[in-house]
């Protein structure tokens, strides 16, 4: 896997050509493979057909599968999700692309009040995936930079995946498409063309609800997901140079949450930082810290620390956006303070 340094919140100091498909290409590969093996898989979204999507994730798929299976829609997020729900009830598996995930707010009612609750209300699963680009670091400003996972985490019946690597982008998306219930699939747009990964042979399926320990350590645990996994890995590498061993846990999915892996790491290392890009107030870190306090309090040798974006919209100005993002320096400062506690 390779990373560039175009923005400060992602890791590694040197950019390399890398091998294997990019994060974006891995998502396209997952869509292609699932459509090839399952004729019930359909794609819908704005400009996803001939144009190939705003970020070109679906480029070439309409030519392969035709306009009936890769279908352009009007600019109506509520309509797109509603149509996907209806098609799912007729036996299809529909992947809905949000041009920018920020606008999922326009389809909130369809996703939260209908799709997520459908199985509970009358036993009918809604096998849809709502996917799209999220996150800051590209000067997209407030309307095109959000990470909305905290808005949806309390919704029973809705799963949430947020891959950090190209391998997981492919494997988690395949698992999401095959899931009998709705999945919100978040793709950090900064990763699209900046990281690569070697795809495993075969299906490469990554089960929902299974975290990954990206780096082993003994002094402190960083729990994170998505693009900030790379921030955590860079900080861990920096502190390794002065003798500290930090563990990095990539949650991969927020719902279902792999609580066992998270708590095991905290119990072994006794100190924990919760890192995420979305805002601090009632962000995922709040729920994670509550679970750690409830189930691993006696193992802690210091306070639970959160490193997050501030509670403000994402700035457009690159210098302001740099200051707004939870970057490596902020994480290093928090880690040094906690290590010395």
Short mmCIF file of N, CA, C and O in Angstrom, two decimals, residues 112-180:
data_model
loop_
_atom_site.label_atom_id
_atom_site.label_comp_id
_atom_site.label_asym_id
_atom_site.label_seq_id
_atom_site.Cartn_x
_atom_site.Cartn_y
_atom_site.Cartn_z
N UNK A 112 -33.54 5.51 7.01
CA UNK A 112 -33.66 5.27 8.45
C UNK A 112 -35.05 4.80 8.85
O UNK A 112 -35.19 3.86 9.64
N UNK A 113 -36.08 5.44 8.33
CA UNK A 113 -37.44 5.11 8.76
C UNK A 113 -38.06 3.96 7.98
O UNK A 113 -39.05 3.38 8.43
N UNK A 114 -37.49 3.62 6.84
CA UNK A 114 -38.08 2.54 6.06
C UNK A 114 -37.13 1.37 5.89
O UNK A 114 -37.37 0.28 6.40
N UNK A 115 -36.02 1.59 5.16
CA UNK A 115 -35.12 0.47 4.85
C UNK A 115 -34.61 -0.23 6.10
O UNK A 115 -34.65 -1.46 6.20
N UNK A 116 -34.13 0.55 7.07
CA UNK A 116 -33.53 -0.05 8.27
C UNK A 116 -34.54 -0.78 9.14
O UNK A 116 -34.20 -1.74 9.83
N UNK A 117 -35.79 -0.33 9.13
CA UNK A 117 -36.81 -0.90 10.01
C UNK A 117 -37.69 -1.95 9.35
O UNK A 117 -38.53 -2.55 10.02
N UNK A 118 -37.49 -2.16 8.07
CA UNK A 118 -38.41 -3.01 7.32
C UNK A 118 -38.44 -4.44 7.85
O UNK A 118 -39.51 -5.05 7.99
N UNK A 119 -37.29 -5.00 8.15
CA UNK A 119 -37.26 -6.38 8.64
C UNK A 119 -37.99 -6.48 9.98
O UNK A 119 -38.72 -7.44 10.22
N UNK A 120 -37.79 -5.51 10.85
CA UNK A 120 -38.45 -5.54 12.15
C UNK A 120 -39.97 -5.39 12.00
O UNK A 120 -40.74 -6.06 12.69
N UNK A 121 -40.39 -4.55 11.07
CA UNK A 121 -41.82 -4.24 10.96
C UNK A 121 -42.62 -5.37 10.35
O UNK A 121 -43.73 -5.65 10.77
N UNK A 122 -42.08 -6.03 9.32
CA UNK A 122 -42.86 -7.15 8.75
C UNK A 122 -42.01 -8.28 8.19
O UNK A 122 -42.47 -9.10 7.40
N UNK A 123 -40.75 -8.37 8.63
CA UNK A 123 -39.93 -9.51 8.28
C UNK A 123 -39.33 -9.49 6.89
O UNK A 123 -38.75 -10.48 6.46
N UNK A 124 -39.44 -8.37 6.19
CA UNK A 124 -38.91 -8.23 4.84
C UNK A 124 -37.57 -7.51 4.87
O UNK A 124 -37.51 -6.35 5.25
N UNK A 125 -36.50 -8.19 4.50
CA UNK A 125 -35.21 -7.54 4.44
C UNK A 125 -35.10 -6.62 3.23
O UNK A 125 -35.75 -6.85 2.20
N UNK A 126 -34.32 -5.58 3.34
CA UNK A 126 -34.06 -4.65 2.24
C UNK A 126 -32.57 -4.74 1.90
O UNK A 126 -31.72 -4.18 2.60
N UNK A 127 -32.25 -5.48 0.85
CA UNK A 127 -30.87 -5.73 0.47
C UNK A 127 -30.37 -4.63 -0.46
O UNK A 127 -30.30 -4.80 -1.68
N UNK A 128 -30.03 -3.49 0.14
CA UNK A 128 -29.49 -2.38 -0.65
C UNK A 128 -28.19 -1.92 -0.01
O UNK A 128 -27.95 -2.10 1.19
N UNK A 129 -27.32 -1.33 -0.83
CA UNK A 129 -26.11 -0.66 -0.36
C UNK A 129 -26.19 0.78 -0.82
O UNK A 129 -26.43 1.05 -2.00
N UNK A 130 -26.01 1.70 0.09
CA UNK A 130 -25.91 3.11 -0.25
C UNK A 130 -24.45 3.51 -0.05
O UNK A 130 -23.94 3.47 1.07
N UNK A 131 -23.76 3.80 -1.15
CA UNK A 131 -22.32 4.05 -1.10
C UNK A 131 -22.01 5.42 -1.71
O UNK A 131 -22.78 5.95 -2.51
N UNK A 132 -20.82 5.94 -1.33
CA UNK A 132 -20.42 7.20 -1.93
C UNK A 132 -19.24 7.83 -1.22
O UNK A 132 -18.83 7.39 -0.14
N UNK A 133 -18.68 8.89 -1.84
CA UNK A 133 -17.47 9.53 -1.31
C UNK A 133 -17.78 10.44 -0.13
O UNK A 133 -18.74 11.20 -0.13
N UNK A 134 -16.92 10.36 0.87
CA UNK A 134 -17.06 11.21 2.05
C UNK A 134 -15.68 11.77 2.40
O UNK A 134 -14.68 11.44 1.78
N UNK A 135 -15.64 12.63 3.39
CA UNK A 135 -14.38 13.06 3.97
C UNK A 135 -13.78 14.31 3.37
O UNK A 135 -14.11 14.74 2.26
N UNK A 136 -12.87 14.90 4.14
CA UNK A 136 -12.20 16.15 3.78
C UNK A 136 -10.80 15.88 3.26
O UNK A 136 -10.40 14.75 3.05
N UNK A 137 -10.07 16.97 3.05
CA UNK A 137 -8.70 16.86 2.55
C UNK A 137 -8.55 17.21 1.09
O UNK A 137 -7.45 17.15 0.55
N UNK A 138 -9.65 17.60 0.43
CA UNK A 138 -9.59 17.93 -0.99
C UNK A 138 -10.19 19.31 -1.26
O UNK A 138 -10.56 19.63 -2.38
N UNK A 139 -10.32 20.13 -0.21
CA UNK A 139 -10.89 21.48 -0.32
C UNK A 139 -12.28 21.45 -0.93
O UNK A 139 -12.61 22.23 -1.82
N UNK A 140 -13.11 20.54 -0.44
CA UNK A 140 -14.48 20.43 -0.91
C UNK A 140 -15.46 21.29 -0.13
O UNK A 140 -16.64 21.35 -0.48
N UNK A 141 -15.00 21.90 0.94
CA UNK A 141 -15.80 22.76 1.80
C UNK A 141 -16.91 21.98 2.49
O UNK A 141 -16.96 20.75 2.45
N UNK A 142 -17.84 22.70 3.11
CA UNK A 142 -18.77 22.08 4.05
C UNK A 142 -19.78 21.15 3.40
O UNK A 142 -20.24 20.20 4.04
N UNK A 143 -20.16 21.38 2.13
CA UNK A 143 -21.19 20.59 1.50
C UNK A 143 -20.65 19.33 0.82
O UNK A 143 -21.43 18.52 0.34
N UNK A 144 -19.32 19.18 0.76
CA UNK A 144 -18.75 18.04 0.04
C UNK A 144 -17.60 17.40 0.80
O UNK A 144 -16.69 16.83 0.21
N UNK A 145 -17.63 17.45 2.14
CA UNK A 145 -16.50 16.96 2.93
C UNK A 145 -16.91 16.20 4.18
O UNK A 145 -16.04 15.85 4.98
N UNK A 146 -18.18 15.94 4.35
CA UNK A 146 -18.62 15.39 5.62
C UNK A 146 -18.38 13.88 5.72
O UNK A 146 -18.34 13.17 4.73
N UNK A 147 -18.22 13.44 6.97
CA UNK A 147 -18.25 12.02 7.31
C UNK A 147 -19.48 11.82 8.19
O UNK A 147 -19.47 12.19 9.37
N UNK A 148 -20.57 11.27 7.65
CA UNK A 148 -21.86 11.28 8.35
C UNK A 148 -22.14 10.07 9.21
O UNK A 148 -23.29 9.85 9.62
N UNK A 149 -21.13 9.25 9.51
CA UNK A 149 -21.40 7.99 10.18
C UNK A 149 -22.11 8.15 11.52
O UNK A 149 -22.96 7.33 11.90
N UNK A 150 -21.80 9.23 12.26
CA UNK A 150 -22.41 9.41 13.58
C UNK A 150 -23.92 9.62 13.49
O UNK A 150 -24.65 9.29 14.43
N UNK A 151 -24.40 10.17 12.37
CA UNK A 151 -25.84 10.37 12.21
C UNK A 151 -26.59 9.04 12.10
O UNK A 151 -27.79 8.98 12.42
N UNK A 152 -25.91 8.00 11.65
CA UNK A 152 -26.60 6.75 11.34
C UNK A 152 -26.28 5.61 12.31
O UNK A 152 -26.99 4.60 12.32
N UNK A 153 -25.26 5.76 13.12
CA UNK A 153 -24.88 4.68 14.03
C UNK A 153 -25.99 4.25 14.98
O UNK A 153 -26.10 3.07 15.30
N UNK A 154 -26.86 5.16 15.47
CA UNK A 154 -27.91 4.71 16.40
C UNK A 154 -29.11 4.04 15.73
O UNK A 154 -30.08 3.72 16.41
N UNK A 155 -29.07 3.84 14.41
CA UNK A 155 -30.21 3.32 13.68
C UNK A 155 -30.23 1.79 13.69
O UNK A 155 -29.40 1.16 13.01
N UNK A 156 -31.13 1.16 14.44
CA UNK A 156 -31.20 -0.32 14.41
C UNK A 156 -31.55 -0.82 13.02
O UNK A 156 -32.41 -0.25 12.33
N UNK A 157 -30.85 -1.86 12.58
CA UNK A 157 -31.15 -2.46 11.28
C UNK A 157 -30.28 -1.96 10.15
O UNK A 157 -30.37 -2.48 9.04
N UNK A 158 -29.43 -0.96 10.42
CA UNK A 158 -28.57 -0.40 9.38
C UNK A 158 -27.12 -0.68 9.72
O UNK A 158 -26.65 -0.35 10.81
N UNK A 159 -26.39 -1.30 8.80
CA UNK A 159 -24.96 -1.56 8.99
C UNK A 159 -24.15 -0.43 8.36
O UNK A 159 -24.60 0.20 7.40
N UNK A 160 -22.93 -0.20 8.89
CA UNK A 160 -22.07 0.88 8.40
C UNK A 160 -20.66 0.35 8.23
O UNK A 160 -20.03 -0.11 9.19
N UNK A 161 -20.13 0.43 7.01
CA UNK A 161 -18.76 0.03 6.70
C UNK A 161 -17.96 1.24 6.24
O UNK A 161 -18.49 2.13 5.57
N UNK A 162 -16.65 1.25 6.62
CA UNK A 162 -15.81 2.39 6.27
C UNK A 162 -14.38 1.88 6.06
O UNK A 162 -13.56 1.90 6.97
N UNK A 163 -14.06 1.38 4.86
CA UNK A 163 -12.75 0.75 4.64
C UNK A 163 -11.60 1.75 4.61
O UNK A 163 -11.76 2.90 4.18
N UNK A 164 -10.43 1.28 5.04
CA UNK A 164 -9.22 2.10 5.05
C UNK A 164 -8.23 1.69 3.98
O UNK A 164 -7.31 2.45 3.67
N UNK A 165 -8.38 0.49 3.43
CA UNK A 165 -7.43 -0.03 2.45
C UNK A 165 -8.15 -0.45 1.18
O UNK A 165 -9.37 -0.66 1.17
N UNK A 166 -7.39 -0.59 0.12
CA UNK A 166 -7.97 -1.03 -1.15
C UNK A 166 -8.52 -2.45 -1.02
O UNK A 166 -9.60 -2.76 -1.54
N UNK A 167 -7.81 -3.31 -0.31
CA UNK A 167 -8.27 -4.69 -0.13
C UNK A 167 -9.62 -4.72 0.58
O UNK A 167 -10.52 -5.48 0.21
N UNK A 168 -9.74 -3.89 1.62
CA UNK A 168 -10.99 -3.85 2.36
C UNK A 168 -12.10 -3.16 1.57
O UNK A 168 -13.28 -3.50 1.73
N UNK A 169 -11.74 -2.20 0.74
CA UNK A 169 -12.75 -1.55 -0.09
C UNK A 169 -13.44 -2.58 -0.98
O UNK A 169 -14.67 -2.57 -1.14
N UNK A 170 -12.67 -3.49 -1.54
CA UNK A 170 -13.24 -4.56 -2.37
C UNK A 170 -13.99 -5.57 -1.50
O UNK A 170 -15.14 -5.91 -1.75
N UNK A 171 -13.32 -6.07 -0.46
CA UNK A 171 -13.88 -7.16 0.33
C UNK A 171 -15.10 -6.77 1.13
O UNK A 171 -16.07 -7.54 1.23
N UNK A 172 -15.10 -5.58 1.71
CA UNK A 172 -16.25 -5.13 2.48
C UNK A 172 -17.44 -4.80 1.58
O UNK A 172 -18.60 -5.05 1.95
N UNK A 173 -17.16 -4.23 0.40
CA UNK A 173 -18.27 -3.92 -0.50
C UNK A 173 -18.95 -5.20 -0.99
O UNK A 173 -20.18 -5.27 -1.09
N UNK A 174 -18.17 -6.22 -1.27
CA UNK A 174 -18.76 -7.50 -1.68
C UNK A 174 -19.64 -8.06 -0.56
O UNK A 174 -20.76 -8.55 -0.81
N UNK A 175 -19.16 -7.98 0.67
CA UNK A 175 -19.96 -8.45 1.80
C UNK A 175 -21.23 -7.62 1.97
O UNK A 175 -22.30 -8.15 2.28
N UNK A 176 -21.11 -6.32 1.74
CA UNK A 176 -22.27 -5.43 1.87
C UNK A 176 -23.33 -5.76 0.83
O UNK A 176 -24.53 -5.80 1.13
N UNK A 177 -22.91 -6.01 -0.41
CA UNK A 177 -23.86 -6.32 -1.47
C UNK A 177 -24.60 -7.62 -1.18
O UNK A 177 -25.79 -7.76 -1.46
N UNK A 178 -23.90 -8.58 -0.59
CA UNK A 178 -24.52 -9.87 -0.30
C UNK A 178 -25.36 -9.86 0.97
O UNK A 178 -26.09 -10.82 1.23
N UNK A 179 -25.25 -8.83 1.75
CA UNK A 179 -25.99 -8.78 3.02
C UNK A 179 -27.48 -8.62 2.76
O UNK A 179 -27.88 -7.87 1.86
N UNK A 180 -28.32 -9.28 3.52
CA UNK A 180 -29.77 -9.21 3.28
C UNK A 180 -30.42 -7.93 3.80
O UNK A 180 -31.61 -7.72 3.57
#
